[in-house]
Amino acid sequence: MIEFELNGTRVEYAGDDKRSLLDFLRGEAGIFSAKDGCSGQGACGACLVELNGRPALACVTLMKKVAAGKLITLEGLPDELRRSLGNAFVEKGAVQCGFCTPGFLMRAKILLQKNPRPSRQDILDSLKLNLCRCTGYVKIVEAIEHAAKVLAGAAGAAVDPNQGIGGRQEKYEAWETAIGRRPFVADLRIPGMVYGALKFCDHARARIKRIDTGKAEKMPGVIRVFTAADIPGERLTGLIVADWPLMVRAGEISRSGADVLAGVAAASEAAARAAVQAIRVEYEILEPLTDMLQAESSPVRVHEKGNLLETCRIRRGGDVDKILAESVYVASGLFRTQLIEHAFLETEASVALPEVGGVRLYSQGQGVYEDRRQVASLLGLPLEKVRVIQVANGGGFGGKEDITTQGHAALFAFLLQKPVRVRLSRPESIRMHPKRHPLLMEYALGCDGQGMLTALRARLIGDTGAYASVGTKVLERAAGHASGAYHVPAADIEAKTVYTNNLPCGAMRGFGVNQVTFAMESCVDMLCEKGGFDRWQFRYDNALCAGRMTATGQVMGADVGVRA
Ligand code: FES
Ligand code: FES
């Protein structure tokens, strides 16, 4: 028996002493301010609590370490202290998605009780183990400085909610979010809820010869194991192109490590995950296509229709090759950007429950109507039988536009007629949701002797990985922004979206523009170097302004703003 004090109340715990404290707090004690951001890697600080007056990462603290200890979470702080800390974060604009914020509040509390007047460096030093993916750290540091002053007796700035347009307003539900009182999807508890886990494919490309669920079905706590054969409606999902199977069938060839082969619903998440480990899959491992440059010539066809998903072309302003040949200076190069992970702090989670012949789904996705359309299609239901409730998410940045767990949770709940939660661990999140596209960009940019741009030739290839997601739109956007914020009189731009067996790529902040900006700005710098032009003046002279044209030929109106 392990005894300890939790927020002033004595607790007796007779369970597994190697269980993580975070699992106990969230799964048993009803403490949801401590979040799971990194699945027990001790890397994000979202689970921070106070143990015996010191900070402790609950995800890497075993229950046996808590014995005879005094444990404090945000829920256990005196009201006034919690209010002051939360208000300081709200006032300074240090709460965005808020998934990280309870961890920062606990960090601030522990710092200020030891050091009521910390220097900025003291605050920075204290934050080394806390990650925020939305706000940046300046506002968080300011919030802790402000909290220190308020706790020392200074007055906080009350925000008048009736100041009208132009006035300063608090973010919606910011305080509740800061103190961990606004639930995220994984914080929802519904009576009778069971827990799902997914079996991912172990190879980027393999023939799935057999999926043996027999042993998993007999594991303790397991309610049911699901495979593709259980999907009553259309198995393929996708925002633009329906090419991504909710689960891959035995006999088919997998397309990436993001593929799901089966799912388990069980009485606890731990039981579901243990059963997933017991699913045996027989693979015939095949050579994957991983190089986007080989996509068009490779004998590996990721999809039956071929690996070229779309080509987007922009040609205007004359013979670009001729204009480049006649330009006084030409900069050219091959530019490559890499796949980028969003790393939103909240991993994907969905809760679904049966509802009058259909399902109700709590989603943290970035498009409830798209969630609804795809879930209805998977279940073979009319739209009105699927109700999707948006739950504000813990960061998305584009990476939660495609459905991930929504389809599985809805399917399991619909078939079991029970509430089901499906939540991804951090490694699963990284393998499943689409990333920022890696792009290969071949550029040639010319200018005249006075440093005025003449023509751009750009050949872009974007690796959308195994599934289309919004890849075609990303590459269209990349083509449309290939000339950056500059007027280029003639343009010849081609952007190809190709499939490979890499992880799927889709939306991420900037949506293709960041990649081409790197290539374009690099070429501008090279031209400045060749012609001896001032880098600022060159950019100012060529900047878009009223009457000038974007890469697509759109003529700008008065409000361009580049030179402002
Ligand atoms: S450090 Fe504990 S969840 Fe990330
Ligand atoms: S506000 Fe910090 S992770 Fe979103």
Coordinates of C-alpha atoms and ligand atoms in Angstrom, one line a residue:
M1 CA 0.0 0.0 0.0
I2 CA 1.3 3.4 -1.0
E3 CA 0.1 6.4 1.1
F4 CA 0.5 10.0 0.2
E5 CA -1.2 13.4 0.3
L6 CA -2.8 14.7 -2.9
N7 CA -3.9 18.3 -2.7
G8 CA -4.3 18.0 1.0
T9 CA -6.2 14.8 1.0
R10 CA -4.8 11.5 2.2
V11 CA -4.7 8.8 -0.5
E12 CA -4.1 5.1 -0.2
Y13 CA -3.0 3.4 -3.4
A14 CA -2.8 -0.4 -3.7
G15 CA -2.1 -0.7 -7.4
D16 CA 1.0 -1.3 -9.5
D17 CA 3.8 0.7 -7.9
K18 CA 5.5 1.0 -11.3
R19 CA 2.5 2.8 -12.8
S20 CA 3.2 6.4 -13.8
L21 CA 1.9 9.1 -11.6
L22 CA 0.4 10.8 -14.6
D23 CA -1.6 7.7 -15.5
F24 CA -2.9 7.6 -11.9
L25 CA -3.8 11.3 -11.8
R26 CA -5.6 11.3 -15.1
G27 CA -7.0 7.8 -15.1
E28 CA -8.0 7.4 -11.4
A29 CA -7.8 10.6 -9.4
G30 CA -9.8 12.8 -11.8
I31 CA -6.9 15.3 -12.1
F32 CA -6.9 16.7 -15.6
S33 CA -4.7 19.8 -15.3
A34 CA -1.7 17.6 -15.8
K35 CA -1.5 16.8 -19.5
D36 CA 0.2 14.1 -21.5
G37 CA 2.2 15.8 -24.2
C38 CA 5.0 13.4 -24.8
S39 CA 3.9 9.9 -23.7
G40 CA 6.3 9.3 -20.9
Q41 CA 9.4 10.8 -22.4
G42 CA 9.8 13.6 -19.8
A43 CA 10.3 16.0 -22.7
C44 CA 7.5 18.6 -22.6
G45 CA 6.6 19.7 -19.1
A46 CA 2.8 19.5 -19.7
C47 CA 2.5 17.0 -16.8
L48 CA 4.3 19.1 -14.2
V49 CA 3.2 18.8 -10.6
E50 CA 4.8 19.6 -7.2
L51 CA 6.1 16.7 -5.1
N52 CA 7.5 17.5 -1.7
G53 CA 8.0 21.2 -2.7
R54 CA 9.9 20.4 -5.9
P55 CA 8.8 20.1 -9.5
A56 CA 8.1 16.6 -10.8
L57 CA 7.3 15.4 -14.2
A58 CA 4.3 13.1 -13.5
C59 CA 4.8 11.0 -16.6
V60 CA 8.2 9.8 -15.5
T61 CA 7.5 9.6 -11.8
L62 CA 6.5 6.1 -10.7
M63 CA 3.9 5.6 -8.0
K64 CA 6.4 4.1 -5.6
K65 CA 8.3 7.5 -5.6
V66 CA 5.2 9.2 -4.3
A67 CA 5.0 7.1 -1.1
A68 CA 4.7 9.3 2.0
G69 CA 4.9 12.4 -0.2
K70 CA 3.0 15.6 -0.5
L71 CA 1.7 16.1 -4.0
I72 CA 0.1 19.3 -5.3
T73 CA -1.5 19.9 -8.7
L74 CA -3.1 23.1 -10.0
E75 CA -6.4 21.9 -8.7
G76 CA -4.9 22.0 -5.1
L77 CA -3.6 25.5 -5.2
P78 CA -5.3 28.1 -2.9
D79 CA -7.9 29.9 -5.0
E80 CA -6.2 33.3 -4.8
L81 CA -2.8 31.9 -5.9
R82 CA -4.4 30.0 -8.8
R83 CA -6.4 33.1 -9.8
S84 CA -3.3 35.3 -9.7
L85 CA -1.2 32.9 -11.8
G86 CA -3.9 32.3 -14.3
N87 CA -4.8 36.0 -14.6
A88 CA -1.1 36.9 -15.2
F89 CA -1.0 34.5 -18.1
V90 CA -4.3 35.7 -19.5
E91 CA -3.3 39.4 -19.1
K92 CA 0.0 38.9 -20.9
G93 CA -1.5 36.9 -23.8
A94 CA 0.5 33.8 -22.7
V95 CA -2.3 31.4 -23.4
Q96 CA -3.0 30.2 -26.9
C97 CA -4.2 26.6 -27.2
G98 CA -3.4 26.3 -23.5
F99 CA -2.4 22.6 -23.5
C100 CA 1.0 23.5 -22.1
T101 CA -0.2 26.3 -19.7
P102 CA -1.1 24.3 -16.6
G103 CA 2.5 23.0 -16.7
F104 CA 3.8 26.5 -16.9
L105 CA 1.6 27.7 -14.1
M106 CA 2.9 24.9 -11.8
R107 CA 6.4 25.8 -12.9
A108 CA 5.8 29.4 -12.0
K109 CA 4.2 28.5 -8.7
I110 CA 7.2 26.4 -7.6
L111 CA 9.7 29.0 -8.8
L112 CA 8.0 31.9 -7.0
Q113 CA 7.6 30.1 -3.7
K114 CA 11.3 29.7 -3.6
N115 CA 12.3 32.9 -5.3
P116 CA 9.6 35.6 -5.1
R117 CA 11.5 38.1 -7.1
P118 CA 13.2 36.1 -9.9
S119 CA 15.3 37.8 -12.5
R120 CA 14.5 37.2 -16.1
Q121 CA 17.4 34.8 -16.3
D122 CA 16.0 32.9 -13.2
I123 CA 12.7 32.5 -15.1
L124 CA 14.4 31.4 -18.3
D125 CA 16.4 28.8 -16.4
S126 CA 13.3 27.5 -14.7
L127 CA 11.5 26.9 -18.0
K128 CA 14.1 24.7 -19.6
L129 CA 11.9 21.6 -19.4
N130 CA 8.6 23.2 -20.4
L131 CA 7.7 23.4 -24.1
C132 CA 5.1 25.6 -25.7
R133 CA 4.4 25.1 -29.5
C134 CA 2.0 28.1 -29.9
T135 CA 2.8 31.1 -27.9
G136 CA 6.5 31.4 -27.9
Y137 CA 8.3 32.1 -24.6
V138 CA 8.4 35.9 -24.4
K139 CA 4.8 36.3 -23.3
I140 CA 5.2 33.4 -20.9
V141 CA 8.3 35.0 -19.3
E142 CA 6.4 38.3 -19.0
A143 CA 3.5 36.5 -17.5
I144 CA 5.7 35.0 -14.8
E145 CA 7.3 38.4 -14.1
H146 CA 3.8 39.9 -13.9
A147 CA 2.6 37.1 -11.5
A148 CA 5.6 37.8 -9.2
K149 CA 4.6 41.4 -9.0
V150 CA 0.9 40.7 -8.4
L151 CA 1.8 38.1 -5.7
A152 CA 4.0 40.8 -4.1
G153 CA 1.1 43.1 -3.9
A154 CA 0.9 45.0 -7.2
A155 CA -2.5 45.3 -8.8
G156 CA -3.4 43.3 -11.9
A157 CA -4.9 45.1 -14.9
A158 CA -8.6 44.4 -15.0
V159 CA -9.8 44.0 -18.6
D160 CA -13.1 45.8 -19.3
P161 CA -15.1 43.3 -21.3
N162 CA -17.3 46.2 -22.7
Q163 CA -14.7 48.3 -24.4
G164 CA -16.0 47.4 -27.9
I165 CA -14.1 47.0 -31.1
G166 CA -10.5 48.0 -30.9
G167 CA -10.3 47.5 -27.2
R168 CA -8.2 44.8 -25.5
Q169 CA -10.1 41.6 -24.8
E170 CA -9.2 38.5 -23.1
K171 CA -9.0 35.4 -25.2
Y172 CA -12.2 33.3 -25.1
E173 CA -12.1 30.9 -22.1
A174 CA -8.4 31.8 -21.5
W175 CA -8.6 31.6 -17.7
E176 CA -10.4 28.3 -17.6
T177 CA -7.8 27.0 -20.2
A178 CA -4.9 28.4 -18.2
I179 CA -5.8 26.6 -15.0
G180 CA -6.7 23.4 -16.8
R181 CA -10.4 23.6 -16.2
R182 CA -11.5 23.6 -19.9
P183 CA -11.4 20.0 -21.1
F184 CA -9.5 18.8 -24.2
V185 CA -10.8 15.7 -25.9
A186 CA -8.6 13.3 -23.9
D187 CA -10.0 14.9 -20.7
L188 CA -13.6 14.0 -21.5
R189 CA -15.1 11.2 -19.4
I190 CA -18.4 9.6 -20.5
P191 CA -20.1 6.9 -18.4
G192 CA -19.4 3.5 -19.8
M193 CA -16.6 4.7 -22.1
V194 CA -14.1 2.1 -23.4
Y195 CA -10.7 2.7 -25.0
G196 CA -9.3 2.1 -28.4
A197 CA -5.8 1.6 -29.7
L198 CA -4.6 1.1 -33.3
K199 CA -2.2 -1.4 -34.9
F200 CA 0.0 0.4 -37.3
C201 CA 1.8 -1.2 -40.2
D202 CA 5.4 -2.1 -39.4
H203 CA 6.7 -1.4 -42.9
A204 CA 6.4 1.4 -45.4
R205 CA 5.5 -1.0 -48.2
A206 CA 4.6 -4.6 -47.7
R207 CA 2.0 -7.1 -48.8
I208 CA -0.3 -7.8 -45.8
K209 CA -0.5 -11.6 -46.1
R210 CA -2.4 -12.2 -42.9
I211 CA -3.7 -10.3 -39.9
D212 CA -4.1 -12.7 -37.0
T213 CA -6.2 -11.2 -34.2
G214 CA -6.9 -14.5 -32.3
K215 CA -4.6 -13.9 -29.4
A216 CA -5.5 -10.3 -29.1
E217 CA -9.2 -11.1 -28.8
K218 CA -8.5 -13.3 -25.8
M219 CA -6.5 -10.7 -23.9
P220 CA -7.9 -9.4 -20.6
G221 CA -10.2 -6.5 -20.9
V222 CA -10.5 -6.8 -24.7
I223 CA -14.0 -6.1 -25.9
R224 CA -13.5 -6.4 -29.7
V225 CA -10.8 -6.4 -32.4
F226 CA -11.7 -4.5 -35.6
T227 CA -10.3 -4.9 -39.1
A228 CA -11.2 -3.4 -42.5
A229 CA -13.9 -6.0 -42.9
D230 CA -15.9 -4.3 -40.2
I231 CA -16.3 -1.0 -42.0
P232 CA -19.9 -0.8 -43.2
G233 CA -19.4 2.1 -45.6
E234 CA -16.7 3.6 -47.9
R235 CA -13.3 2.6 -46.5
L236 CA -11.3 5.3 -48.2
T237 CA -11.0 8.8 -46.7
G238 CA -9.4 12.0 -47.9
L239 CA -10.0 15.7 -47.9
I240 CA -9.8 16.1 -51.7
V241 CA -8.9 12.7 -53.1
A242 CA -10.4 9.6 -51.3
D243 CA -7.2 7.5 -51.3
W244 CA -6.5 6.8 -47.6
P245 CA -8.0 3.6 -46.2
L246 CA -9.2 3.7 -42.6
M247 CA -7.7 0.3 -42.3
V248 CA -5.7 -1.8 -44.8
R249 CA -7.1 -5.2 -45.7
A250 CA -5.3 -8.5 -45.7
G251 CA -4.1 -9.1 -49.2
E252 CA -3.4 -5.5 -50.0
I253 CA -0.1 -3.6 -50.2
S254 CA 0.5 -1.0 -47.5
R255 CA 1.7 2.4 -48.6
S256 CA 3.4 3.9 -45.5
G257 CA 4.0 3.5 -41.8
A258 CA 0.9 5.7 -41.2
D259 CA -1.3 2.8 -42.3
V260 CA -3.6 1.2 -39.8
L261 CA -4.2 -2.6 -40.0
A262 CA -6.5 -3.2 -37.1
G263 CA -7.9 -1.6 -33.9
V264 CA -8.8 -2.9 -30.5
A265 CA -11.5 -1.6 -28.0
A266 CA -10.9 -2.6 -24.4
A267 CA -11.8 -1.7 -20.9
S268 CA -8.7 0.5 -20.5
E269 CA -6.2 2.1 -22.8
A270 CA -3.4 -0.1 -21.4
A271 CA -5.4 -3.2 -22.1
A272 CA -6.2 -2.0 -25.7
R273 CA -2.5 -1.3 -26.3
A274 CA -1.4 -4.6 -24.8
A275 CA -3.8 -6.4 -27.2
V276 CA -2.5 -4.4 -30.2
Q277 CA 0.9 -5.8 -29.4
A278 CA -0.6 -9.3 -29.6
I279 CA -1.9 -8.9 -33.1
R280 CA 0.3 -10.9 -35.5
V281 CA 0.7 -9.7 -39.0
E282 CA 2.4 -11.7 -41.7
Y283 CA 4.2 -9.4 -44.2
E284 CA 5.9 -9.8 -47.5
I285 CA 8.2 -6.9 -47.3
L286 CA 8.5 -4.9 -50.5
E287 CA 11.0 -2.3 -51.7
P288 CA 9.4 1.2 -50.9
L289 CA 9.6 4.2 -53.1
T290 CA 11.2 6.9 -50.9
D291 CA 12.8 9.3 -53.4
M292 CA 10.3 11.8 -54.9
L293 CA 12.7 12.3 -57.9
Q294 CA 12.1 8.7 -58.8
A295 CA 8.3 8.9 -58.4
E296 CA 7.5 9.2 -62.1
S297 CA 10.0 6.6 -63.4
S298 CA 9.8 4.1 -60.5
P299 CA 8.3 0.7 -61.2
V300 CA 6.7 1.0 -57.7
R301 CA 3.2 2.3 -58.1
V302 CA 2.0 3.7 -54.8
H303 CA -1.5 4.1 -56.2
E304 CA -3.0 2.3 -59.2
K305 CA -3.3 5.5 -61.2
G306 CA 0.4 6.2 -60.9
N307 CA 2.6 8.3 -58.7
L308 CA 2.0 11.7 -60.4
L309 CA -1.0 13.1 -58.6
E310 CA -1.1 16.6 -60.3
T311 CA 0.9 19.0 -62.3
C312 CA 0.2 22.7 -62.0
R313 CA 1.6 25.1 -64.6
I314 CA 1.8 28.8 -64.8
R315 CA 3.2 30.4 -68.0
R316 CA 2.9 34.1 -68.8
G317 CA 4.9 37.0 -70.1
G318 CA 6.7 35.5 -73.1
D319 CA 9.5 33.1 -73.8
V320 CA 11.1 32.7 -70.4
D321 CA 14.1 30.7 -71.7
K322 CA 14.9 33.5 -74.2
I323 CA 14.4 36.3 -71.6
L324 CA 16.7 34.5 -69.2
A325 CA 19.3 34.1 -71.9
E326 CA 19.1 37.8 -72.6
S327 CA 19.1 38.9 -68.9
V328 CA 22.3 40.6 -67.6
Y329 CA 22.4 38.4 -64.5
V330 CA 20.9 35.0 -63.8
A331 CA 20.9 33.2 -60.5
S332 CA 20.1 29.5 -60.5
G333 CA 20.1 26.6 -58.1
L334 CA 18.5 23.5 -56.8
F335 CA 16.9 24.0 -53.4
R336 CA 15.6 21.3 -51.2
T337 CA 13.5 21.5 -48.0
Q338 CA 12.7 18.7 -45.7
L339 CA 9.6 17.1 -44.2
I340 CA 8.6 18.9 -41.1
E341 CA 6.5 17.7 -38.2
H342 CA 4.0 20.1 -36.5
A343 CA 4.6 18.7 -33.0
F344 CA 1.5 20.3 -31.6
L345 CA 1.6 19.6 -27.9
E346 CA -1.7 17.7 -27.7
T347 CA -1.7 14.4 -29.6
E348 CA -4.8 13.3 -31.6
A349 CA -7.7 12.0 -29.6
S350 CA -11.4 11.5 -30.4
V351 CA -14.4 10.4 -28.4
A352 CA -17.4 9.0 -30.1
L353 CA -20.7 7.6 -28.8
P354 CA -23.8 6.1 -30.3
E355 CA -26.7 8.4 -30.9
V356 CA -30.1 7.6 -32.4
G357 CA -29.0 5.5 -35.3
G358 CA -25.8 7.3 -35.7
V359 CA -22.9 8.7 -33.8
R360 CA -21.9 11.8 -31.9
L361 CA -18.2 12.6 -32.2
Y362 CA -16.1 14.9 -30.1
S363 CA -13.3 16.0 -32.4
Q364 CA -10.2 18.2 -32.0
G365 CA -9.9 18.3 -35.8
Q366 CA -9.6 21.5 -37.8
G367 CA -12.7 21.0 -39.9
V368 CA -15.8 19.6 -38.2
Y369 CA -17.8 19.5 -41.5
E370 CA -15.1 17.5 -43.2
D371 CA -14.9 15.2 -40.2
R372 CA -18.7 14.7 -40.5
R373 CA -18.7 14.0 -44.2
Q374 CA -15.9 11.4 -43.9
V375 CA -17.3 9.7 -40.9
A376 CA -20.8 9.5 -42.4
S377 CA -19.2 8.0 -45.6
L378 CA -17.2 5.4 -43.5
L379 CA -20.3 4.3 -41.6
G380 CA -22.6 4.4 -44.6
L381 CA -24.8 6.9 -42.8
P382 CA -26.6 10.0 -44.0
L383 CA -24.9 13.2 -42.9
E384 CA -27.7 14.0 -40.4
K385 CA -26.9 10.8 -38.4
V386 CA -23.4 12.1 -37.6
R387 CA -23.1 15.0 -35.1
V388 CA -19.6 16.3 -34.7
I389 CA -18.8 18.6 -31.7
Q390 CA -15.7 20.7 -32.0
V391 CA -13.5 20.6 -29.0
A392 CA -10.8 23.4 -29.0
N393 CA -7.5 21.6 -29.7
G394 CA -4.1 21.7 -28.1
G395 CA -2.4 23.0 -31.3
G396 CA -2.9 21.9 -34.9
F397 CA -1.1 24.2 -37.2
G398 CA -2.7 22.4 -40.2
G399 CA -1.7 18.9 -39.0
K400 CA -5.2 18.2 -37.7
E401 CA -7.0 18.9 -41.0
D402 CA -7.1 15.3 -42.1
I403 CA -9.0 12.8 -40.0
T404 CA -6.9 10.4 -37.9
T405 CA -8.6 9.0 -34.8
Q406 CA -12.0 10.4 -35.7
G407 CA -12.9 7.5 -38.1
H408 CA -11.7 4.8 -35.8
A409 CA -13.5 6.1 -32.7
A410 CA -16.7 6.6 -34.6
L411 CA -16.5 3.1 -36.1
F412 CA -15.8 1.4 -32.8
A413 CA -18.5 3.3 -31.0
F414 CA -21.1 2.7 -33.8
L415 CA -20.4 -1.1 -33.9
L416 CA -20.1 -1.5 -30.1
Q417 CA -22.9 0.9 -29.3
K418 CA -20.7 2.2 -26.5
P419 CA -18.7 5.4 -26.0
V420 CA -15.1 4.9 -27.2
R421 CA -12.0 7.1 -26.9
V422 CA -9.1 6.6 -29.3
R423 CA -6.0 8.6 -28.4
L424 CA -2.6 8.5 -30.1
S425 CA 0.7 8.4 -28.2
R426 CA 3.4 10.8 -29.3
P427 CA 5.2 8.3 -31.6
E428 CA 1.9 7.3 -33.2
S429 CA 0.9 11.0 -33.7
I430 CA 4.2 11.6 -35.5
R431 CA 3.7 8.6 -37.8
M432 CA 0.1 9.2 -38.6
H433 CA -0.8 12.9 -39.4
P434 CA 0.4 14.6 -42.6
K435 CA 3.5 16.7 -42.4
R436 CA 4.9 19.8 -44.2
H437 CA 5.8 18.7 -47.8
P438 CA 9.5 18.4 -48.6
L439 CA 10.0 20.3 -51.9
L440 CA 12.7 20.0 -54.5
M441 CA 12.9 23.4 -56.4
E442 CA 15.0 24.1 -59.4
Y443 CA 15.1 27.9 -59.9
A444 CA 16.5 30.3 -62.5
L445 CA 15.8 34.0 -61.9
G446 CA 17.0 36.8 -64.1
C447 CA 17.4 40.6 -63.8
D448 CA 18.6 43.5 -65.9
G449 CA 21.7 45.7 -65.3
Q450 CA 19.6 48.0 -63.1
G451 CA 18.6 45.2 -60.8
M452 CA 15.0 44.8 -62.1
L453 CA 13.7 41.2 -62.3
T454 CA 13.1 39.9 -65.8
A455 CA 12.0 36.3 -65.6
L456 CA 11.6 33.2 -63.4
R457 CA 11.7 29.6 -64.4
A458 CA 10.8 27.2 -61.5
R459 CA 10.4 23.5 -61.5
L460 CA 8.9 22.2 -58.2
I461 CA 8.3 18.7 -57.0
G462 CA 6.5 18.1 -53.8
D463 CA 6.5 14.7 -52.0
T464 CA 2.9 14.2 -50.7
G465 CA 3.9 10.8 -49.3
A466 CA 1.5 7.9 -49.4
Y467 CA -1.7 9.9 -49.5
A468 CA -2.9 13.1 -51.3
S469 CA -4.3 14.9 -48.2
V470 CA -4.3 18.6 -49.4
G471 CA -1.0 18.0 -51.3
T472 CA -2.3 19.3 -54.7
K473 CA -3.4 22.5 -53.1
V474 CA -0.1 22.9 -51.3
L475 CA 1.8 22.6 -54.6
E476 CA -0.7 24.9 -56.4
R477 CA 0.0 27.5 -53.6
A478 CA 3.7 26.9 -53.9
A479 CA 3.5 27.6 -57.7
G480 CA 1.3 30.7 -57.1
H481 CA 3.8 32.1 -54.6
A482 CA 7.0 31.0 -56.4
S483 CA 8.0 34.5 -57.3
G484 CA 7.6 35.6 -53.6
A485 CA 6.6 39.2 -52.9
Y486 CA 8.1 40.4 -56.2
H487 CA 6.9 41.4 -59.6
V488 CA 8.5 39.2 -62.2
P489 CA 7.4 40.2 -65.7
A490 CA 7.7 36.6 -67.2
A491 CA 7.2 33.3 -65.4
D492 CA 7.3 29.7 -66.4
I493 CA 6.5 27.6 -63.3
E494 CA 5.6 23.9 -63.0
A495 CA 4.7 22.2 -59.8
K496 CA 4.2 18.4 -59.5
T497 CA 2.7 16.6 -56.6
V498 CA 3.9 13.0 -56.4
Y499 CA 3.1 10.0 -54.3
T500 CA 5.9 8.0 -52.5
N501 CA 5.9 5.5 -49.6
N502 CA 7.0 8.2 -47.2
L503 CA 4.7 9.6 -44.4
P504 CA 1.8 11.6 -45.8
C505 CA 2.2 15.3 -46.2
G506 CA -0.5 17.9 -46.1
A507 CA -1.3 21.3 -44.5
M508 CA 1.1 23.2 -42.3
R509 CA 1.3 26.9 -41.6
G510 CA 2.4 28.7 -44.8
F511 CA 1.0 25.9 -47.0
G512 CA 3.9 25.6 -49.5
V513 CA 4.8 29.2 -49.4
N514 CA 7.7 28.8 -46.9
Q515 CA 9.4 26.4 -49.2
V516 CA 9.4 28.6 -52.3
T517 CA 10.2 31.7 -50.3
F518 CA 13.5 30.0 -49.3
A519 CA 14.4 29.3 -53.0
M520 CA 13.2 32.7 -54.3
E521 CA 15.0 34.8 -51.5
S522 CA 18.2 32.7 -52.0
C523 CA 18.1 33.6 -55.8
V524 CA 17.5 37.2 -55.0
D525 CA 20.6 37.2 -52.7
M526 CA 22.6 35.5 -55.4
L527 CA 21.6 38.2 -58.0
C528 CA 22.5 41.0 -55.6
E529 CA 25.9 39.4 -55.1
K530 CA 26.5 39.0 -58.9
G531 CA 25.4 42.5 -59.8
G532 CA 26.6 44.3 -56.7
F533 CA 23.1 45.4 -55.8
D534 CA 22.1 46.5 -52.3
R535 CA 20.0 43.6 -51.0
W536 CA 17.4 45.9 -49.4
Q537 CA 17.1 48.3 -52.3
F538 CA 16.8 45.4 -54.8
R539 CA 13.9 43.9 -52.8
Y540 CA 12.2 47.3 -52.5
D541 CA 12.5 48.1 -56.2
N542 CA 11.1 44.8 -57.2
A543 CA 8.4 44.5 -54.5
L544 CA 4.8 44.1 -55.5
C545 CA 2.8 47.3 -55.5
A546 CA -0.3 48.6 -57.2
G547 CA -0.4 47.7 -60.9
R548 CA 2.3 45.0 -60.6
M549 CA 1.6 41.3 -61.0
T550 CA 2.0 38.2 -58.9
A551 CA 3.4 34.9 -60.4
T552 CA -0.1 34.0 -61.5
G553 CA -0.7 37.3 -63.3
Q554 CA -3.0 38.8 -60.7
V555 CA -2.7 42.6 -60.9
M556 CA -2.3 44.2 -57.6
G557 CA -4.8 46.8 -56.3
A558 CA -3.9 49.7 -54.0
D559 CA -3.5 47.8 -50.8
V560 CA -0.5 45.5 -51.4
G561 CA 1.4 46.3 -48.2
V562 CA 4.8 44.9 -49.2
R563 CA 6.5 48.3 -49.2
A564 CA 4.6 49.7 -46.3
Ligands
FES1 S1 7.1 15.7 -19.8 FE1 5.4 14.6 -19.0 S2 4.0 14.5 -20.6 FE2 5.7 15.5 -21.4
FES2 S1 -0.3 27.5 -25.9 FE1 1.6 26.4 -25.4 S2 1.4 24.6 -26.6 FE2 -0.3 25.7 -27.2

